[in-house]
Amino acid sequence: MKRDVIVALDFPTLEETLEFLDKFDDVKPFVKVGMELYLQNGPKVIEEIKKRDHKIFLDLKLHDIPNTVYGACRGLARFSIDILTVHAAGGVEMLKAAKKGMIDGGHEKTAVIAVTQLTSTSEENMKKEQLLVVSLEESVLNYAKLSEEAGLDGVVSSVHEVEKINKVSRTNFLKVTPGIRFDSDDLGDQKRVATPSEARKLGSTHIVVGRPITKAKDPVEAYKLFLDEFIK
Ligand code: C5P
């Protein structure tokens, strides 16, 4: 899958989402549908966005027993989405079941990628709540290795972990990274951020950008700036 900018559609309703997408008449950005939009509006969201020819990253972060995740993925296969997320913490059997579900459902092409440690988890909280004795970075690398061994197509991580993940994974392993800002952008609640050109240099394959595009005065122009910086 070639490098790309993914626009996070963090809107509550389908109407607002489509109104936003209608601004992009000459370009068709790769878009991210997350829990907020999907759980309130259902599969119709996917069908409507597909009709408009956008690539879709469905960020549902599935985490359950292997059999349940298998069934969910086998069902989701019919939507021909481009990327789907699951939680690496679900374990190798669950990760394999997710991939097998997509294959058995008839859409092997959907890249199944794993969330390692959430970027909202601090090392201190991880140690206290998950009772892990390793560093956050070691935990992320461990999850990246397990995901690759389980046959997954990539991981979601912070930009700052990408170089290390590259050392423990195959060349075409996807590294999808949120927390992207230009120096002039508002950070919002993101803490460990990087610019699109830093992400490119560090080896991200996809950057996920929400508010700097969705809240921009001219979202199409903002999207093109991110694209220019990341793809060039
Ligand atoms: O608005 P902003 O650019 O911060 O949006 C980033 C998007 O990436 C949001 O949809 C957010 O949920 C998502 N995300 C993230 N950090 C993660 C995983 C997903 O910011 N670890």
Coordinates of C-alpha atoms and ligand atoms in Angstrom, one line a residue, residues 8-10 32 34 57 59 61 115 117-120 156-158 177-181 187-190 208-214, ligand 1:
A8 CA -9.8 11.4 10.6
L9 CA -13.5 11.9 10.1
D10 CA -14.3 12.7 13.8
K32 CA -10.5 7.3 8.9
G34 CA -13.6 5.7 14.1
F57 CA -9.4 3.1 7.4
D59 CA -10.5 2.3 13.3
K61 CA -9.7 -1.3 17.7
V115 CA -2.8 -0.9 18.0
Q117 CA 0.1 0.8 23.4
L118 CA -2.3 3.7 23.1
T119 CA -0.6 7.0 22.8
S120 CA -2.7 8.2 25.7
V156 CA -0.5 2.1 14.7
S157 CA 2.1 3.8 16.8
S158 CA 3.5 7.2 17.6
T177 CA 0.9 7.4 12.9
P178 CA -1.5 9.9 14.4
G179 CA -0.4 13.1 16.3
I180 CA 0.7 15.0 13.2
R181 CA 0.9 18.8 13.3
L187 CA -1.6 20.8 19.6
G188 CA -5.1 20.2 21.0
D189 CA -4.8 17.2 23.4
Q190 CA -1.9 15.6 21.5
V208 CA -3.5 10.3 10.4
V209 CA -4.6 14.0 10.6
G210 CA -7.8 15.1 12.2
R211 CA -8.4 18.6 13.5
P212 CA -5.7 20.5 11.6
I213 CA -7.7 19.5 8.5
T214 CA -11.3 19.2 9.7
Ligands
C5P1 O1 -7.4 15.8 15.5 P1 -6.2 14.9 15.6 O2 -5.2 15.1 14.4 O3 -5.4 14.9 16.9 O4 -6.8 13.4 15.4 C1 -6.0 12.2 15.4 C2 -6.9 11.1 15.1 O5 -6.1 9.9 15.4 C3 -8.1 10.9 16.0 O6 -9.1 10.3 15.3 C4 -7.6 10.0 17.1 O7 -8.7 9.3 17.7 C5 -6.7 9.1 16.4 N1 -5.7 8.4 17.2 C6 -4.8 9.1 18.0 N2 -3.9 8.4 18.8 C7 -3.9 7.0 18.7 C8 -4.8 6.4 17.9 C9 -5.7 7.1 17.1 O8 -4.8 10.3 18.0 N3 -3.0 6.3 19.4

